[in-house]
Short mmCIF file of C-alpha atoms and ligand atoms in Angstrom, two decimals:
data_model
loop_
_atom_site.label_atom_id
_atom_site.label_comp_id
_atom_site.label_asym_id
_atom_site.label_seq_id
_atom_site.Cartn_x
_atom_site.Cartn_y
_atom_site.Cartn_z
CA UNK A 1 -139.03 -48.40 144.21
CA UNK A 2 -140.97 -45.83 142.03
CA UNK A 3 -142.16 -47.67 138.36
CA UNK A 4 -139.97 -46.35 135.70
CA UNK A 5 -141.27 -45.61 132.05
CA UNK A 6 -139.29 -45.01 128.65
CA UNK A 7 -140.68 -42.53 126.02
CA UNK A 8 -139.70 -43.29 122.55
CA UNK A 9 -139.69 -40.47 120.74
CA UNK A 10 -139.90 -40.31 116.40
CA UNK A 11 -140.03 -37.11 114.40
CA UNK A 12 -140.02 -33.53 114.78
CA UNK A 13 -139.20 -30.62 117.41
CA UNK A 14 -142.64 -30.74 118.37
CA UNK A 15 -142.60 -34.58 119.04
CA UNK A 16 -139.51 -34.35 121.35
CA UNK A 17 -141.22 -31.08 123.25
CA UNK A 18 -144.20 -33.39 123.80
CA UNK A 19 -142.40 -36.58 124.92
CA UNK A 20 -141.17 -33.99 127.76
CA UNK A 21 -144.21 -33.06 128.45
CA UNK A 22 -145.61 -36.64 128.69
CA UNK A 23 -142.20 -37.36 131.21
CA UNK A 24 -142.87 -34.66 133.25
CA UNK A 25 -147.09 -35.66 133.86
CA UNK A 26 -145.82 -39.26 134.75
CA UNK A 27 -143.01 -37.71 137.12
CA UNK A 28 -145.84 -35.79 138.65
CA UNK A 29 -147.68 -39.25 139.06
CA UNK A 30 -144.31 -40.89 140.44
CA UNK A 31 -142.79 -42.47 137.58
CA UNK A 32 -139.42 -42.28 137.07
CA UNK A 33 -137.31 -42.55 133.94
CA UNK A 34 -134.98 -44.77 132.60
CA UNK A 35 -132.59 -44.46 129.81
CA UNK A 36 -133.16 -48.19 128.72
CA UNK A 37 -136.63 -49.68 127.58
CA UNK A 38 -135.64 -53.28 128.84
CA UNK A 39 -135.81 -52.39 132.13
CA UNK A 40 -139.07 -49.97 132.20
CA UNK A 41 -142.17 -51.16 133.64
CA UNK A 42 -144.03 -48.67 130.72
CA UNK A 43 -142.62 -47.98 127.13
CA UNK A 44 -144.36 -45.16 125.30
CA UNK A 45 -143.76 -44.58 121.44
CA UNK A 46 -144.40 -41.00 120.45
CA UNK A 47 -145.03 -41.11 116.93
CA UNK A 48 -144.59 -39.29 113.68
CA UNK A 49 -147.40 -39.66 110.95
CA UNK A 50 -145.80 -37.29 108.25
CA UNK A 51 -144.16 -39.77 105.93
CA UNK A 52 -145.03 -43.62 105.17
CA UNK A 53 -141.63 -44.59 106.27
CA UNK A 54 -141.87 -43.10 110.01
CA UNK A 55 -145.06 -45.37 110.59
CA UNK A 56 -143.43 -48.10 109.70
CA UNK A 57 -140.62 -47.59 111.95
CA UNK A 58 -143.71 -47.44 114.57
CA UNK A 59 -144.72 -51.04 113.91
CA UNK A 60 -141.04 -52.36 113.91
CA UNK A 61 -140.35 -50.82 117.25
CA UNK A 62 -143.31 -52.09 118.47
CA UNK A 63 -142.43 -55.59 117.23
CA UNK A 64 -139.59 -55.53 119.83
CA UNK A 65 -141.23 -54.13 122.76
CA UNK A 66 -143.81 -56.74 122.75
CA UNK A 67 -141.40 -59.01 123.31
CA UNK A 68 -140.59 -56.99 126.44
CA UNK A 69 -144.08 -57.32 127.50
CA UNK A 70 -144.54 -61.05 127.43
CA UNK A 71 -141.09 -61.44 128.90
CA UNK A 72 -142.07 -58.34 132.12
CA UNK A 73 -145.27 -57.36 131.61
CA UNK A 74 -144.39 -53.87 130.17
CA UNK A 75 -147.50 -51.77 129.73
CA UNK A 76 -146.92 -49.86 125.91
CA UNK A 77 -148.62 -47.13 125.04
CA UNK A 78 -148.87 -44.91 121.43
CA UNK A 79 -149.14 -41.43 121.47
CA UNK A 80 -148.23 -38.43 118.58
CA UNK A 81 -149.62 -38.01 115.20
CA UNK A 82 -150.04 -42.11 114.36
CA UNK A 83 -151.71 -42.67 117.33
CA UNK A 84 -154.35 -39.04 116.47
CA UNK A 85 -154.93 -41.02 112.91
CA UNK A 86 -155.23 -44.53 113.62
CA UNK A 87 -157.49 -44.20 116.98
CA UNK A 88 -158.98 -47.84 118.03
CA UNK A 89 -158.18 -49.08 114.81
CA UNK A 90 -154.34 -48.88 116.41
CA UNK A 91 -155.32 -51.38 118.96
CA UNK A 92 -156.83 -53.75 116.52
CA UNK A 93 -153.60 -53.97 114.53
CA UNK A 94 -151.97 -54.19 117.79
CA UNK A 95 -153.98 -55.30 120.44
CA UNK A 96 -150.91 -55.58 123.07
CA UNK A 97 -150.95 -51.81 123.18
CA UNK A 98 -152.25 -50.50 126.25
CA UNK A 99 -153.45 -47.28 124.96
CA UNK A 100 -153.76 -44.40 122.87
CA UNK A 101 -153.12 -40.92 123.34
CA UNK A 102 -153.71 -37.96 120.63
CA UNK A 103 -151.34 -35.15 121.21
CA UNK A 104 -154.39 -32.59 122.88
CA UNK A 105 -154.09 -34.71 125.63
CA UNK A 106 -150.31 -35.16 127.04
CA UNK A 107 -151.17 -34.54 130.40
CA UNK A 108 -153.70 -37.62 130.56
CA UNK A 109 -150.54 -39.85 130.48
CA UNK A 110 -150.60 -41.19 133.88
CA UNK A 111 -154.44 -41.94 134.01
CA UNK A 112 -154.15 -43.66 131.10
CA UNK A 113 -151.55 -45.67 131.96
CA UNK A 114 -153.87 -47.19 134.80
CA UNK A 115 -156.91 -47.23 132.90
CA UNK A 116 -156.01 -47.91 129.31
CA UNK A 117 -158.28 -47.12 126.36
CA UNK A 118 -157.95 -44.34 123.41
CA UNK A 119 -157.84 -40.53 124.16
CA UNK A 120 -157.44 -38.80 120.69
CA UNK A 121 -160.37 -36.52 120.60
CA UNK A 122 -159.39 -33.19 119.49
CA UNK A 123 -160.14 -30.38 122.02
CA UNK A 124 -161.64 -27.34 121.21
CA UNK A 125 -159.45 -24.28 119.89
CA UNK A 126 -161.23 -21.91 122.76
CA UNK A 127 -160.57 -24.54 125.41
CA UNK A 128 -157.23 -26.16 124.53
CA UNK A 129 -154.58 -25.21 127.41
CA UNK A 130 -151.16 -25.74 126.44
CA UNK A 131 -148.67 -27.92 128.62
CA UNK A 132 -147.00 -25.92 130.61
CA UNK A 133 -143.47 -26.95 130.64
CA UNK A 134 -141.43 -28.28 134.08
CA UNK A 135 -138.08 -25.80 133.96
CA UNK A 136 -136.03 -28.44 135.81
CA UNK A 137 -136.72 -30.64 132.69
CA UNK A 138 -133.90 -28.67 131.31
CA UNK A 139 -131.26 -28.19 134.06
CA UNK A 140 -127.88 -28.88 132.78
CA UNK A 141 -128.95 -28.16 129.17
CA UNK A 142 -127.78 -25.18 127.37
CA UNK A 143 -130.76 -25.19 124.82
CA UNK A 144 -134.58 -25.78 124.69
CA UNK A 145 -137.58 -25.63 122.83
CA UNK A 146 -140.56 -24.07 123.87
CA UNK A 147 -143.83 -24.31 122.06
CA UNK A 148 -145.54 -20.97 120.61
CA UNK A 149 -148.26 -22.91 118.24
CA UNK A 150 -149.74 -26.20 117.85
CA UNK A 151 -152.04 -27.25 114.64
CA UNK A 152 -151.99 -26.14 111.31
CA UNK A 153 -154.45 -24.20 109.19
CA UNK A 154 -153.50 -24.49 106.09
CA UNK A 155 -153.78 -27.31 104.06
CA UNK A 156 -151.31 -28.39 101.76
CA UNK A 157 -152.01 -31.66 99.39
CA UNK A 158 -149.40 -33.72 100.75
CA UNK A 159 -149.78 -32.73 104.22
CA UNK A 160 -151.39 -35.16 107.46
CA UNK A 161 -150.30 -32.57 109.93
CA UNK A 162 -153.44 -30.72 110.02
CA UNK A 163 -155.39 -34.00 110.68
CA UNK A 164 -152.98 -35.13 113.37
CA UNK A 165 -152.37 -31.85 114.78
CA UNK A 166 -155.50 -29.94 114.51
CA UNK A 167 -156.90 -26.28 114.06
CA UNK A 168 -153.87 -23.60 114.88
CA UNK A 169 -153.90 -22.76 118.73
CA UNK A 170 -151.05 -19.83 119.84
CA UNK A 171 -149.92 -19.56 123.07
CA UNK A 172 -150.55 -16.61 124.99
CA UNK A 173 -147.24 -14.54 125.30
CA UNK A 174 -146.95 -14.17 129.04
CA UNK A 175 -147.25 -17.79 129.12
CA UNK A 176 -144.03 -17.97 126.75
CA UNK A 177 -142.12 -15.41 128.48
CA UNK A 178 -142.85 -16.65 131.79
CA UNK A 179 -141.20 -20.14 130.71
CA UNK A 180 -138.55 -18.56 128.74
CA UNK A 181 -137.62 -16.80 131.94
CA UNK A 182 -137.89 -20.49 134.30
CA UNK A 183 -135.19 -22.08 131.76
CA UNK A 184 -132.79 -19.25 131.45
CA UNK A 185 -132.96 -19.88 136.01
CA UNK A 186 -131.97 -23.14 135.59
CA UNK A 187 -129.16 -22.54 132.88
CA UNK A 188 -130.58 -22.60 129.54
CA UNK A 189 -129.15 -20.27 127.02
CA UNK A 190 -130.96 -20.63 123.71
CA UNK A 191 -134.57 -21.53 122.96
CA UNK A 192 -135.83 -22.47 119.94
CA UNK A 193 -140.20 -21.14 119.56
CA UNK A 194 -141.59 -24.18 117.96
CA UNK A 195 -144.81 -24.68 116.14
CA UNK A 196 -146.21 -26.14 112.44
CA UNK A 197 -146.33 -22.97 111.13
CA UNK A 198 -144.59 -20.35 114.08
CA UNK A 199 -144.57 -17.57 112.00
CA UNK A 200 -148.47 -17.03 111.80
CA UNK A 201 -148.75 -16.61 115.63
CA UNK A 202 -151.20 -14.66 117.00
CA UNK A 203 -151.18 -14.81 120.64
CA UNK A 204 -152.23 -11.51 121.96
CA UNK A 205 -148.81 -10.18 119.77
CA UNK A 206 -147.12 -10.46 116.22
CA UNK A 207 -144.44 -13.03 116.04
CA UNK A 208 -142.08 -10.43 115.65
CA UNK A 209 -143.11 -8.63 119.00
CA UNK A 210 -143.17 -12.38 120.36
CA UNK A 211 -139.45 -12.52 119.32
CA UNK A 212 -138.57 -8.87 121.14
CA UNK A 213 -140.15 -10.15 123.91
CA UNK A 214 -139.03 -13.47 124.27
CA UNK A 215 -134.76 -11.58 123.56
CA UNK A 216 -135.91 -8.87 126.71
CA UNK A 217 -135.78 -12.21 129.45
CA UNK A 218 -132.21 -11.21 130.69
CA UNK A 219 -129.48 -14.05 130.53
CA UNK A 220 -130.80 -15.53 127.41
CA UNK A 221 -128.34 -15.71 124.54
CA UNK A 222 -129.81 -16.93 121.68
CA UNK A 223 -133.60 -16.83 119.88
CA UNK A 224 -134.36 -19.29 117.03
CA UNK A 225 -137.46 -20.59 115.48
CA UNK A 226 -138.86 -23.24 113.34
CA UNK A 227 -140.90 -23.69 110.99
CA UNK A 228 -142.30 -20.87 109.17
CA UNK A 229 -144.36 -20.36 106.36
CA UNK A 230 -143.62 -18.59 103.35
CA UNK A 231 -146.89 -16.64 103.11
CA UNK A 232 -146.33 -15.83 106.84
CA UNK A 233 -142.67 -14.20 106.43
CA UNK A 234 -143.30 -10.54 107.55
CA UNK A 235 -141.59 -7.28 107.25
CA UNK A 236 -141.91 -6.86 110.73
CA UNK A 237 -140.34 -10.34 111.02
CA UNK A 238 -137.61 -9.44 108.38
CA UNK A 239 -136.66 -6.54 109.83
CA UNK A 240 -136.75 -8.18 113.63
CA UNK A 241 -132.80 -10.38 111.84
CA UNK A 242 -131.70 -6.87 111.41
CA UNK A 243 -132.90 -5.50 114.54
CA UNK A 244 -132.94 -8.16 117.05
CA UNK A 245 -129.18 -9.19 118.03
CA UNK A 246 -130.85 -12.60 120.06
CA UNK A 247 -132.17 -13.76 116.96
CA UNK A 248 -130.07 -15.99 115.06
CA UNK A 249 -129.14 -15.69 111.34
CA UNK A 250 -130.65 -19.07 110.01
CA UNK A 251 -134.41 -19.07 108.66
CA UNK A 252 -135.72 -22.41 107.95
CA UNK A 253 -138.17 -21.04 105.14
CA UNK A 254 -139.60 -24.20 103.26
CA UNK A 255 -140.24 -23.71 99.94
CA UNK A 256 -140.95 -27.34 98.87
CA UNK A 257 -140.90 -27.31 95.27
CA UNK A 258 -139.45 -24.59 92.53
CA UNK A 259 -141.96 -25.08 89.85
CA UNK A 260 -144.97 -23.04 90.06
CA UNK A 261 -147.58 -25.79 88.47
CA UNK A 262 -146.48 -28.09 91.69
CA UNK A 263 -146.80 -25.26 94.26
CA UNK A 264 -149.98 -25.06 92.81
CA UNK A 265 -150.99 -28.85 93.06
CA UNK A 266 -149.42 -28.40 96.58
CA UNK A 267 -151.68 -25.38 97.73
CA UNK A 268 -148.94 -23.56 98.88
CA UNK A 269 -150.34 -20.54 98.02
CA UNK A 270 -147.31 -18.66 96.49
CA UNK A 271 -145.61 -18.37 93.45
CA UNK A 272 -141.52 -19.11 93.02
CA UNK A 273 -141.40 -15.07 92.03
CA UNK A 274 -143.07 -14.15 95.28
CA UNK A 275 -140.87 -16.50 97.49
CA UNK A 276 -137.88 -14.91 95.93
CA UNK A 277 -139.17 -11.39 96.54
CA UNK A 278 -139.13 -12.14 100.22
CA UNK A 279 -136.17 -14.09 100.89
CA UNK A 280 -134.29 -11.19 98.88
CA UNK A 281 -135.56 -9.03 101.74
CA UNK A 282 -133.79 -10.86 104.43
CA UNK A 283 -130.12 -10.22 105.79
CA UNK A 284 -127.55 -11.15 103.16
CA UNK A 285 -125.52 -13.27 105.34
CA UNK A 286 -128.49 -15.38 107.17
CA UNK A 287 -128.75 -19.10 106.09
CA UNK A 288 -131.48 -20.13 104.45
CA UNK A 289 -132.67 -23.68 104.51
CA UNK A 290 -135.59 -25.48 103.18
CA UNK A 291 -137.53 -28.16 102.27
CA UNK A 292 -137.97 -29.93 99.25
CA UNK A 293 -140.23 -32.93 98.16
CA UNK A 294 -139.24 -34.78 94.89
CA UNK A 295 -142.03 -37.03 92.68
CA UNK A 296 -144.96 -35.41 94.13
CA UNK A 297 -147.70 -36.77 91.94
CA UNK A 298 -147.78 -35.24 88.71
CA UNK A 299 -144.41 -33.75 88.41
CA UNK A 300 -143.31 -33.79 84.97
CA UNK A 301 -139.53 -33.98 83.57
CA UNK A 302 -139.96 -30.24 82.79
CA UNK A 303 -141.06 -29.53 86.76
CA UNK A 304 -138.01 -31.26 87.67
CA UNK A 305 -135.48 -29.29 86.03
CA UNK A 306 -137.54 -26.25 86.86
CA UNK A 307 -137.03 -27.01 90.32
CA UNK A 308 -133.26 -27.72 90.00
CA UNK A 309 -133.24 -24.48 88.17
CA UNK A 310 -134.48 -22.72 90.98
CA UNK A 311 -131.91 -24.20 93.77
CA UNK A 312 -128.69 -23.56 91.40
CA UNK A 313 -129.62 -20.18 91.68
CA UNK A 314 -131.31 -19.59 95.74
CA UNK A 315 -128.10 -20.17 97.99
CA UNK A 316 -129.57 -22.17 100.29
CA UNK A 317 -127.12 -23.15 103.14
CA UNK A 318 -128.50 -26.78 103.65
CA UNK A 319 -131.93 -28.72 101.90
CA UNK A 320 -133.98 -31.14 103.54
CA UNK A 321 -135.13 -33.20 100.47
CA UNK A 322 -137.82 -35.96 100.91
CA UNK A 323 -139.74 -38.43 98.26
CA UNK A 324 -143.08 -37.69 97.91
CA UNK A 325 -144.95 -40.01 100.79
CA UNK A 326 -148.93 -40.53 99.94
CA UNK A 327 -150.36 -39.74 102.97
CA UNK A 328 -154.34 -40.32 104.50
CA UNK A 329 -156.84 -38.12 104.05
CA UNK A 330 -154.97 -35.45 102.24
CA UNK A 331 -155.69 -33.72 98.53
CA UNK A 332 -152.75 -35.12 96.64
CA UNK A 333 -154.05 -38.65 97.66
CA UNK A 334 -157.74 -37.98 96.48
CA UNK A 335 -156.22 -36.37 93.24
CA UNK A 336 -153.70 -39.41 93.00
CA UNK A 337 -155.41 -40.87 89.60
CA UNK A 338 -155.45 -37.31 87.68
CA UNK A 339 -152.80 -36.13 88.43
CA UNK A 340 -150.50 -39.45 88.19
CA UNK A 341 -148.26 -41.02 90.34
CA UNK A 342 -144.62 -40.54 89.82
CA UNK A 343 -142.82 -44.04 89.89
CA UNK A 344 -140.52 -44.19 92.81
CA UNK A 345 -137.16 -45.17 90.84
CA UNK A 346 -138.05 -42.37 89.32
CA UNK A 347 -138.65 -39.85 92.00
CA UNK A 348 -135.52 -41.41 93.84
CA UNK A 349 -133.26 -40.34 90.77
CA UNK A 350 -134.71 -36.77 91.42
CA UNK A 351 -134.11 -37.02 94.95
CA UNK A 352 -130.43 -37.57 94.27
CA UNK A 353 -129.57 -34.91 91.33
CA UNK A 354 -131.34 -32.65 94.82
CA UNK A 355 -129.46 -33.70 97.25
CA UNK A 356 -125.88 -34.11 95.06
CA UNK A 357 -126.49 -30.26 94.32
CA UNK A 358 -127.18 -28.99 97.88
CA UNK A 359 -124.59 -31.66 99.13
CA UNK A 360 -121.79 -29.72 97.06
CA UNK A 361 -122.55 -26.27 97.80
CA UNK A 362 -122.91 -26.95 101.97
CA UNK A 363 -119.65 -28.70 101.75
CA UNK A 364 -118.46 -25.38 99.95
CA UNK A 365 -120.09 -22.95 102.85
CA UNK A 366 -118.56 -25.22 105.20
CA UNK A 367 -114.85 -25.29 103.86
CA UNK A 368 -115.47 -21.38 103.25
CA UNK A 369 -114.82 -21.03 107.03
CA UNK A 370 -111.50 -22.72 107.71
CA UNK A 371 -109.52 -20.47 109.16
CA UNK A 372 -111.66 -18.30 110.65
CA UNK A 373 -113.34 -17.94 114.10
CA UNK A 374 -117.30 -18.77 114.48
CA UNK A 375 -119.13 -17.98 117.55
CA UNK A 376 -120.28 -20.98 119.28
CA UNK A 377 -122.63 -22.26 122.30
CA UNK A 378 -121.67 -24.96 124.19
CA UNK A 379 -124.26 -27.84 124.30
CA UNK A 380 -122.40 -30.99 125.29
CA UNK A 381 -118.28 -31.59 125.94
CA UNK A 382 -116.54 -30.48 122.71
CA UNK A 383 -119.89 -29.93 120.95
CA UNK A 384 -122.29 -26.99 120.42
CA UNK A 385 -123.82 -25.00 117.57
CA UNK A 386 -122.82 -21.79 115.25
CA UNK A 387 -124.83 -18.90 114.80
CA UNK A 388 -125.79 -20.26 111.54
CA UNK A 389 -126.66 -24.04 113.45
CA UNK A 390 -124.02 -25.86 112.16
CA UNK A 391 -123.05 -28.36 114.22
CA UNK A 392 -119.07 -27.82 115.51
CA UNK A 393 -116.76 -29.62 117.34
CA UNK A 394 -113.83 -28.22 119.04
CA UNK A 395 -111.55 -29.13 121.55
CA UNK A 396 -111.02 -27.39 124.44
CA UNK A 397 -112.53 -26.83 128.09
CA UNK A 398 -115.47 -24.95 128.00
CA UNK A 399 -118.48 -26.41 129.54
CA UNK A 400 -122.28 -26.59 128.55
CA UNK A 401 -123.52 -23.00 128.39
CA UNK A 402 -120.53 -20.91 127.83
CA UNK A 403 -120.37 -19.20 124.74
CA UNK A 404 -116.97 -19.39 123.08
CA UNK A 405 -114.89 -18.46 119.50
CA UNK A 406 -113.57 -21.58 117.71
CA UNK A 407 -110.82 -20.99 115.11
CA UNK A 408 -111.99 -23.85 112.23
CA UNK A 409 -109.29 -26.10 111.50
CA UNK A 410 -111.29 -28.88 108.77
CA UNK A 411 -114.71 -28.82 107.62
CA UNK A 412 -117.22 -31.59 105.99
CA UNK A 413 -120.49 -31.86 104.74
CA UNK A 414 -122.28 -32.12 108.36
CA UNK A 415 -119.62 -30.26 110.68
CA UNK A 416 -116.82 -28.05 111.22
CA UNK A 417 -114.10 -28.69 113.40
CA UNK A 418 -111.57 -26.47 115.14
CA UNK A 419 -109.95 -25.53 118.77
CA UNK A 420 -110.95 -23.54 121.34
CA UNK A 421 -109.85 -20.12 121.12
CA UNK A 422 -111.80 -17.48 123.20
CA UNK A 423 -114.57 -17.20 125.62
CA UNK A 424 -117.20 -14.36 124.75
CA UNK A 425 -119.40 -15.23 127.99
CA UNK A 426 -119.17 -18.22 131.01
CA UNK A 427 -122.47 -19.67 131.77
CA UNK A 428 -123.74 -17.97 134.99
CA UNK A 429 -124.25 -20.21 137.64
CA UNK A 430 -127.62 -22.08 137.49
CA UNK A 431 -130.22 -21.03 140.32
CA UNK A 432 -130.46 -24.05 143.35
CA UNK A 433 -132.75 -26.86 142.43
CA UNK A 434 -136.30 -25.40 144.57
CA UNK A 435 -135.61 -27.64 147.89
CA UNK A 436 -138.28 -30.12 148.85
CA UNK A 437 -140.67 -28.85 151.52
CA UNK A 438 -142.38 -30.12 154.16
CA UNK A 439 -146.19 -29.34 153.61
CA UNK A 440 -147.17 -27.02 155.95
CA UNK A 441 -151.01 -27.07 157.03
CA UNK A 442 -152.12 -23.35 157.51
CA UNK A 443 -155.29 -22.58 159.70
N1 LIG B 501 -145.10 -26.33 108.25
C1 LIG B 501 -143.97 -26.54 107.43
C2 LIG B 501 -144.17 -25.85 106.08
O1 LIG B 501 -145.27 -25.51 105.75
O2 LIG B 501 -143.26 -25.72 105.34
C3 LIG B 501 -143.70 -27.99 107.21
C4 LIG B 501 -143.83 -28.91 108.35
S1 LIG B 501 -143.81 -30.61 107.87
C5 LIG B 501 -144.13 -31.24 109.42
C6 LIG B 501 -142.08 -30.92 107.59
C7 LIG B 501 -141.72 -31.26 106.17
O3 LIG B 501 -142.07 -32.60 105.88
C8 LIG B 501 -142.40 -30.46 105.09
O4 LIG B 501 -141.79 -29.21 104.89
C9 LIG B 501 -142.32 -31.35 103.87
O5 LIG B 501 -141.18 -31.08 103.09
C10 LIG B 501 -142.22 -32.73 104.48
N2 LIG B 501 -143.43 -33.49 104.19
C11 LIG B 501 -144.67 -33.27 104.70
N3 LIG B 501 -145.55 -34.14 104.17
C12 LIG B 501 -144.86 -34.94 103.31
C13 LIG B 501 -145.21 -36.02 102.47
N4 LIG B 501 -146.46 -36.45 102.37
N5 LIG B 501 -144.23 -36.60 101.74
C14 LIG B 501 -142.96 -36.17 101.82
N6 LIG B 501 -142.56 -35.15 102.58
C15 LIG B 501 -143.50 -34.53 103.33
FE1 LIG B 502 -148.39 -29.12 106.69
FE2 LIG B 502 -146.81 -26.97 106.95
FE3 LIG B 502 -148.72 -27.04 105.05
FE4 LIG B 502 -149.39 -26.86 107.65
S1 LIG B 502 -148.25 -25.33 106.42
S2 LIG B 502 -150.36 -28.16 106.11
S3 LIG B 502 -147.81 -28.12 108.61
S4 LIG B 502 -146.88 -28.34 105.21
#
């Protein structure tokens, strides 16, 4: 019987993409998977280094899985962005992991496995190849993610990613396209270009021609993207939501904070006038969402309402709203003592007067369409997503892929729900899995 491993996977887009990645090097090795840890023979923890709390969700897990390994012998292994900043110091804290594996090197999985050790060096921009995803990964799934950058560039104070993650790398196009076309042959409908900072690719194209191109595979639905940069937001990629029917209308545009002083202490790089200017650009009915970090050091009383100031009046259709977390290596940590550290009952309160603001007005965009129809692709039974991406449940019989209209009957704060009323397009029939051959031996 082949050895079976588990990924677990914490944090981003970009995490999940590579835990598929890592699945589909040890399936090429002849590991299978298994849905439960308890009964794999190897248990890998992709982790997420961005905020304190997700590394310590990194030691509890492994807490538990050690117990696995005295009881079966489990190998573990840590890969993603804890595994890039701790190195060998990983394995002293925890010297029952088997090894360590940076996020350059996915596809060294299965030889690591065997061999153990610590794999985190960063390769070379000119020489990094990017993982080319298996299509049949994806069979029976209706969306995907496929990954246009890696790294970062920029360097925000509060940020790890671009010590985790590395310089910025883009993807050649025809690389893209050629994958966007394998998943829309084995049924996907919607992918979703991922990368730190997608909007400043620069892959033999703009990101706006990387859009066209990616909406001319025929049989794909649906183009999204995630996340983008502020000082990255084109008029070429403004005009591509007016232009390019594929492309969804939701922008995840982060904008962080709403007081000027704090974008500065955050090296952002733009003002809250300039950020306005270009989201007043966009399509009037897209939905905007951001991200927004509350008690970064520094942040006076005055900041605060500044920032609340700012999203009263920027209809943003949903916030992702964070604490400050003071991360390794970065600015805001050196700058800690100058700048002051806001204490975290008090950041917390700010989180909440955030989050009770956005809270209210999604709830309000939400109940706005009872009644009405919204256009919706099937991702699961009774599940899928809106052209906005809200999440919508409906009965009904349509199956993963179709594309249907569902008449909203209720709505809350994280979902509408409604009936079935219309199809606008079946899902085509998946091409045949690619039969196993014989190999032949040609003279
Ligand atoms: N590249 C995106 C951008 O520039 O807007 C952000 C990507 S980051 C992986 C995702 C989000 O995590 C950020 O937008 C930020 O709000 C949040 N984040 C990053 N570092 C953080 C920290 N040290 N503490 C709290 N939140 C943080
Ligand atoms: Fe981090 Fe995004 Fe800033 Fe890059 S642009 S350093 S990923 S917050």
């Amino acid at each position: 019987m082949a050895r079976r491993y588990y990924i677990h996977t914490f944090g981003c887009q970009m995490n999940e993409s590579d835990s598929q990645r890592m699945g589909e090097a040890l399936k090429r090795s002849g590991w299978d998977a298994t849905a439960a840890a308890e009964s794999a023979d190897l248990i890998v923890i992709n982790t997420c280094a961005i905020r304190e709390k997700a590394e310590d969700k990194l030691f509890s897990a492994l807490g538990r899985y050690r117990l696995l390994k005295a009881q079966r012998g489990t190998r573990i292994g840590v890969a993603g962005c804890v595994a890039q900043q701790e190195k060998d110091a990983l394995l002293k804290r925890a010297p029952f992991v088997d090894f360590v594996l940076g996020p350059d090197h996915l596809d060294k999985v299965s030889q690591l496995v065997e061999q153990g050790g610590v794999e985190t060096d960063f390769i070379d921009s000119h020489q990094y190849l990017f993982p080319q995803a298996d299509a049949e990964t994806s069979r029976g799934r209706a969306t995907a993610f496929v990954t246009a950058t890696k790294g970062c560039d920029n360097v925000c104070s509060f940020c790890v990613v671009p010590y985790t993650r590395g310089r910025e790398v883009s993807r050649p196009y025809a690389e893209i396209v050629r994958e966007v076309a394998g998943l829309v042959a084995v049924g996907v409908r919607e992918v979703t270009l991922i990368g730190q900072n997608v909007n400043s690719y620069s892959g033999g194209c703009t990101f706006a021609d990387l859009i066209r191109r990616t909406a001319s595979v025929p049989g794909l639905l649906r183009i999204r993207f995630t996340t983008s940069h502020p000082m990255d937001l084109s008029p070429e990629l403004v005009r591509c939501f007016f232009s390019e029917p594929k492309l969804m209308p939701h922008f995840h545009l982060p904008v962080q904070h709403g007081a000027d002083t704090v974008l500065e202490r955050m090296r952002r790089k733009y003002t809250i006038a300039e950020y306005e200017r270009r989201i007043a650009e966009l399509p009037g009915k897209i939905a905007l969402t951001s991200d927004i970090i509350c008690g970064f050091p520094g942040e006076t009383e005055a900041e605060h309402e500044q920032n609340l100031e700012f999203l009263r009046r920027t209809p943003y259709d949903n916030l992702f709203s964070f604490i400050y977390s003071p991360r390794p290596h970065t600015g805001a940590i050196l700058k800690m003592a100058e700048w002051g550290e806001v204490p975290r009952e008090i950041a917390l309160c700010r989180l909440e007067e955030v989050q009770a603001l956005q809270m209210a007005r999604t709830l309000q965009r939400h109940r706005a369409r009872v009644g009405s129809e919204v256009e919706v692709l099937v991702e699961d039974r009774g599940f899928g997503r809106s052209r906005e991406n809200w999440t919508v449940h409906f009965q009904g019989d349509a199956s993963v892929g179709d594309l249907i209209r569902v008449r909203v009957e209720s709505a809350s704060l994280v979902a509408l729900r409604g009936l079935q009323a219309g199809v606008v397009a079946k899902a085509p029939p998946a091409e045949a899995p690619p039969r196993r051959r014989l190999a032949v031996v040609s003279a």
